[in-house]
Amino acid sequence: MKRFCVKCGVEESPSTPIVNGLCPKCYVEVRGVVEKVDKIEIEFCRSCGAVNVHGKWIDVNSSEDLSEIVEEYVIDSIKPLQDFLLEDVKVDFKPFEDSIATIKLFGKLREIKIEHAIQVRMFWKSTLCPNCRRIAGGGHKAVVQIRYVNDDEEIEKFVKLVEKEFNKFIKEIKPVKKGYDIMLTDAGIAKKIVDLAKRRWFGVKIIESFGDVKRLSTGEKMARLYISIRILNFKSGDYIVVNGTPYTVESFDGAWLKLRNQNGDVIEVHVDFVMKSFSKYKSRK
Ligand SMILES: [Zn+2]
Ligand SMILES: [Zn+2]
C-alpha cells in the first residue's frame, strides 16, 4: 500500500520518504529539525575579548575564531530531533552584542538533504577573564628589565618573540634607554623569559631582586620581582673595562671576545669571564 504525506498529499517515493506521516518538506515545516532552543548565552571578557568555553578561556584573534567558537556553542546547545542527522551549522550573529541570531542547520532526514534555519536569542555576558581580573586588581607582579650593549636585529627579534609567546601575561612593554622594561602579571613568566634569553646568547647576566612588599586588596602580601637580563652583545669598537683595565673590543663571536688594551696588546677571553669581571662598558655608537 502506498503511503502519502498527510499534509500535502504527495506520494511516497525514494526521493520523498514519508517520516511520521509527513514528507521531508512538510516534516521540517511542521516539526522543525531540532528541539526548541530558548536562548544562547556566551560569557566574554570585556577587556581582552576572550570567550569562556565550558570554563576554559579561549583567546579570540579573528572574527573566524569567534564564529567557530559560537558554532561550537550552538552545536552543544541544540538537540536534533530523532529522525534528523545534524551535519553542520552556520550562525549569523552580532559579535558581543545581544541580538537574534540566525542558525542555519544542515543535515539529513532519512538520506534526504535538509537545510533549515531557526532564530535564537543570543546574549553576551560581559565579564573579566581571570587574567584580566588579575591585571585589574593586583597590577603587575614582575618586571623584566632587558638591557643590551648594542641595539641590533637579534634584540628586536627577541622582544617580538617574548611579546608573542607571553602576550597574555604582559601588561606593558616599555622601551627605555638601552633596553626594555616588561611588566608581567605572572612572576613565573619572568623566569621563562630568562630561559629564552639564555638560549639565544652566551653572554647573559641575570640579576634578581625584589621590590617593596605590598599588601593586596585580598590581604595577600606581595613583593614585586625584578629580573634584569643584561645581554652582552658586544660589537667591534665597543669600550669595556675588565678588572680595572680598559679595552676596545676587536671582535666577538658570541662566546669569545678579542680585546685590545691601550698598548695595542690583544687578549682573548670568554664572555663568561667578562661577565664576572667587567665594571663598565660603552657601545661604540
Ligand atoms: Zn508533504
Ligand atoms: Zn581578559
Coordinates of C-alpha atoms and ligand atoms in Angstrom, one line a residue:
M1 CA 0.0 0.0 0.0
K2 CA 1.3 3.4 -1.0
R3 CA 1.8 6.0 1.7
F4 CA 1.1 9.7 1.3
C5 CA 2.1 12.8 3.2
V6 CA -0.9 13.7 5.5
K7 CA -0.3 17.3 4.9
C8 CA 0.4 17.9 1.2
G9 CA -0.7 14.5 -0.1
V10 CA 2.5 13.7 -2.0
E11 CA 3.0 10.0 -2.7
E12 CA 6.0 8.2 -1.1
S13 CA 9.0 7.6 -3.4
P14 CA 12.7 7.1 -3.0
S15 CA 13.2 10.9 -3.1
T16 CA 10.2 11.6 -0.9
P17 CA 10.3 9.2 2.1
I18 CA 7.4 9.6 4.5
V19 CA 8.5 10.1 8.1
N20 CA 5.9 10.1 10.8
G21 CA 3.3 10.6 8.1
L22 CA 4.9 13.6 6.6
C23 CA 7.1 14.2 3.5
P24 CA 10.5 15.8 4.3
K25 CA 9.4 19.3 3.3
C26 CA 6.3 19.1 5.5
Y27 CA 8.1 17.4 8.3
V28 CA 10.6 20.3 8.5
E29 CA 7.7 22.8 8.3
V30 CA 5.6 21.2 11.0
R31 CA 8.1 19.8 13.4
G32 CA 11.4 21.5 12.6
V33 CA 14.6 19.6 12.9
V34 CA 15.8 20.4 16.4
E35 CA 14.2 20.8 19.8
K36 CA 13.3 24.3 20.6
V37 CA 16.2 26.4 21.8
D38 CA 15.2 29.2 24.2
K39 CA 18.4 31.2 24.1
I40 CA 22.2 31.0 23.8
E41 CA 24.3 32.8 26.4
I42 CA 28.0 33.4 25.9
E43 CA 30.4 34.8 28.5
F44 CA 33.2 37.0 27.2
C45 CA 36.0 39.2 28.7
R46 CA 35.3 42.8 28.0
S47 CA 39.0 43.7 28.4
C48 CA 40.7 41.2 26.1
G49 CA 37.8 39.6 24.2
A50 CA 38.5 36.1 25.3
V51 CA 35.5 33.8 25.4
N52 CA 34.6 31.3 28.1
V53 CA 34.0 27.9 26.6
H54 CA 32.9 25.4 29.2
G55 CA 35.1 27.1 31.8
K56 CA 38.1 27.5 29.6
W57 CA 39.0 31.0 28.4
I58 CA 39.8 30.9 24.8
D59 CA 41.6 33.8 23.0
V60 CA 39.8 35.2 20.1
N61 CA 42.2 36.5 17.4
S62 CA 39.9 37.0 14.5
S63 CA 36.2 37.0 13.5
E64 CA 36.7 33.5 12.1
D65 CA 37.8 32.4 15.6
L66 CA 34.7 33.9 17.1
S67 CA 32.4 32.3 14.5
E68 CA 34.0 28.9 15.2
I69 CA 33.5 29.2 18.9
V70 CA 29.9 30.4 18.5
E71 CA 29.2 27.4 16.2
E72 CA 30.6 25.0 18.7
Y73 CA 28.4 26.6 21.4
V74 CA 25.3 26.3 19.2
I75 CA 26.1 22.6 18.4
D76 CA 26.4 21.9 22.1
S77 CA 23.1 23.8 22.9
I78 CA 20.8 22.2 20.3
K79 CA 19.3 18.8 20.3
P80 CA 18.4 17.4 16.8
L81 CA 15.1 15.5 16.5
Q82 CA 15.4 11.8 16.4
D83 CA 14.9 11.5 12.6
F84 CA 17.3 14.3 11.8
L85 CA 21.0 13.8 11.4
L86 CA 22.7 17.2 12.0
E87 CA 25.8 17.6 10.0
D88 CA 26.8 21.3 10.2
V89 CA 25.7 24.7 11.4
K90 CA 26.3 28.2 10.2
V91 CA 25.5 31.1 12.6
D92 CA 24.7 34.6 11.6
F93 CA 25.2 36.8 14.7
K94 CA 26.3 40.2 16.0
P95 CA 29.6 39.8 17.9
F96 CA 29.5 40.8 21.6
E97 CA 26.0 42.3 21.1
D98 CA 22.7 40.8 22.3
S99 CA 20.6 40.1 19.2
I100 CA 18.6 37.4 17.4
A101 CA 20.9 35.0 15.7
T102 CA 20.0 33.0 12.6
I103 CA 21.2 29.5 12.8
K104 CA 21.3 27.5 9.6
L105 CA 21.1 23.8 10.2
F106 CA 22.4 21.4 7.6
G107 CA 21.8 17.7 7.7
K108 CA 19.8 14.7 6.5
L109 CA 16.3 13.4 7.1
R110 CA 16.3 9.7 6.1
E111 CA 19.0 10.4 3.5
I112 CA 17.3 13.5 2.1
K113 CA 19.4 16.6 2.4
I114 CA 17.8 19.3 4.5
E115 CA 18.7 22.9 5.1
H116 CA 16.7 24.7 7.7
A117 CA 17.1 28.0 9.5
I118 CA 16.0 28.9 13.0
Q119 CA 16.2 32.1 15.0
V120 CA 17.5 32.1 18.6
R121 CA 18.1 34.9 21.0
M122 CA 21.8 35.3 21.7
F123 CA 23.1 37.0 24.8
W124 CA 26.6 38.1 25.5
K125 CA 27.6 38.3 29.2
S126 CA 30.4 40.7 29.8
T127 CA 32.9 39.9 32.5
L128 CA 36.7 39.8 33.1
C129 CA 38.7 36.7 32.4
P130 CA 40.9 35.5 35.3
N131 CA 44.0 37.1 33.7
C132 CA 42.4 40.5 33.1
R133 CA 40.9 40.4 36.6
R134 CA 44.4 39.8 38.0
I135 CA 45.7 42.8 35.9
A136 CA 42.9 45.0 37.1
G137 CA 43.3 44.0 40.7
G138 CA 46.9 43.5 41.6
G139 CA 48.9 45.3 39.0
H140 CA 52.0 43.6 37.6
K141 CA 53.9 41.1 39.7
A142 CA 57.2 41.1 38.0
V143 CA 59.3 43.4 35.8
V144 CA 61.8 42.0 33.4
Q145 CA 64.5 44.6 32.5
I146 CA 66.1 43.7 29.3
R147 CA 69.3 45.6 28.8
Y148 CA 71.8 45.3 25.9
V149 CA 75.1 46.8 24.8
N150 CA 74.1 47.2 21.2
D151 CA 70.6 47.5 19.7
D152 CA 70.5 45.0 16.8
E153 CA 68.1 42.8 14.9
E154 CA 68.6 39.9 17.4
I155 CA 67.4 42.1 20.2
E156 CA 64.3 43.3 18.3
K157 CA 63.5 39.7 17.3
F158 CA 63.8 38.6 20.9
V159 CA 61.5 41.2 22.2
K160 CA 58.9 40.4 19.5
L161 CA 59.2 36.7 20.4
V162 CA 58.6 37.4 24.1
E163 CA 55.6 39.6 23.2
K164 CA 54.1 36.8 21.0
E165 CA 54.8 33.9 23.4
F166 CA 53.7 35.6 26.6
N167 CA 51.2 38.2 25.3
K168 CA 48.6 37.2 27.9
F169 CA 50.8 37.9 30.8
I170 CA 52.3 41.1 29.6
K171 CA 50.8 44.3 30.9
E172 CA 53.2 46.6 29.2
I173 CA 56.5 46.7 27.2
K174 CA 58.2 50.0 27.8
P175 CA 61.2 51.0 25.7
V176 CA 63.9 52.6 28.0
K177 CA 67.4 53.7 27.4
K178 CA 69.4 50.7 26.0
G179 CA 66.6 48.3 26.7
Y180 CA 63.0 47.4 27.5
D181 CA 61.0 47.0 30.7
I182 CA 58.4 44.3 30.5
M183 CA 55.7 44.4 33.1
L184 CA 54.3 40.9 33.8
T185 CA 51.2 39.7 35.6
D186 CA 52.8 36.4 36.4
A187 CA 56.2 36.2 38.0
G188 CA 56.7 32.7 36.7
I189 CA 56.8 34.1 33.2
A190 CA 59.9 36.2 34.1
K191 CA 61.9 33.0 34.6
K192 CA 60.7 31.7 31.2
I193 CA 61.9 34.9 29.6
V194 CA 65.3 34.4 31.2
D195 CA 65.5 30.9 29.8
L196 CA 64.7 32.2 26.3
A197 CA 67.4 34.8 26.6
K198 CA 70.0 32.2 27.8
R199 CA 69.2 30.0 24.8
R200 CA 69.9 32.9 22.5
W201 CA 73.1 34.4 23.9
F202 CA 76.1 33.1 25.8
G203 CA 76.7 36.5 27.4
V204 CA 73.6 37.0 29.5
K205 CA 73.9 38.3 33.1
I206 CA 70.9 37.8 35.3
I207 CA 70.3 39.8 38.4
E208 CA 67.2 39.1 40.5
S209 CA 65.8 41.4 43.2
F210 CA 62.5 42.1 45.0
G211 CA 60.8 45.5 45.3
D212 CA 58.8 46.7 48.3
V213 CA 56.3 44.3 50.0
K214 CA 52.8 45.4 49.3
R215 CA 49.5 44.2 50.7
L216 CA 46.9 43.4 48.0
S217 CA 43.2 44.0 48.4
T218 CA 42.8 40.3 49.1
G219 CA 45.1 40.6 52.2
E220 CA 47.8 38.7 50.4
K221 CA 51.4 40.1 50.7
M222 CA 53.3 40.6 47.5
A223 CA 56.8 41.7 46.6
R224 CA 57.3 42.6 43.0
L225 CA 60.1 40.6 41.4
Y226 CA 62.6 42.4 39.3
I227 CA 64.8 40.5 36.9
S228 CA 67.5 42.3 35.0
I229 CA 68.6 40.5 31.8
R230 CA 71.8 42.1 30.6
I231 CA 72.7 40.9 27.2
L232 CA 76.4 41.4 26.4
N233 CA 76.2 41.6 22.6
F234 CA 79.4 43.3 22.0
K235 CA 80.4 44.6 18.6
S236 CA 83.8 45.6 17.4
G237 CA 84.8 49.1 18.6
D238 CA 82.9 48.9 21.9
Y239 CA 84.7 50.0 25.0
I240 CA 84.9 47.8 28.1
V241 CA 86.6 47.9 31.5
V242 CA 87.6 44.4 32.7
N243 CA 89.3 44.0 36.1
G244 CA 90.1 47.7 36.1
T245 CA 91.7 47.7 32.6
P246 CA 90.1 49.5 29.7
Y247 CA 89.9 47.6 26.4
T248 CA 88.5 48.1 22.9
V249 CA 86.5 45.2 21.5
E250 CA 88.3 43.8 18.4
S251 CA 85.8 41.1 17.7
F252 CA 83.1 38.9 19.4
D253 CA 81.8 35.7 18.0
G254 CA 79.1 35.3 20.7
A255 CA 81.3 33.3 23.0
W256 CA 84.9 34.6 22.7
L257 CA 86.0 38.2 22.8
K258 CA 89.2 39.7 21.4
L259 CA 90.1 42.7 23.4
R260 CA 92.8 45.3 22.7
N261 CA 94.4 47.3 25.5
Q262 CA 95.8 50.8 25.2
N263 CA 99.3 49.4 24.3
G264 CA 97.8 47.5 21.4
D265 CA 98.1 44.1 23.0
V266 CA 95.2 41.7 22.2
I267 CA 93.9 39.2 24.6
E268 CA 91.2 36.6 24.0
V269 CA 88.7 35.9 26.8
H270 CA 85.4 34.1 27.1
V271 CA 82.3 36.1 27.7
D272 CA 81.7 34.2 30.9
F273 CA 84.9 35.7 32.3
V274 CA 84.0 39.2 31.1
M275 CA 80.5 38.8 32.7
K276 CA 82.1 38.3 36.1
S277 CA 84.8 40.9 35.9
F278 CA 83.6 43.9 33.9
S279 CA 82.9 47.1 35.6
K280 CA 81.6 49.2 32.8
Y281 CA 81.1 49.2 29.0
K282 CA 80.1 51.5 26.3
S283 CA 78.8 50.9 22.9
R284 CA 80.9 52.4 20.0
K285 CA 77.8 54.2 18.8
Ligands
ZN1 ZN 4.1 16.9 2.5
ZN2 ZN 40.5 39.1 29.5

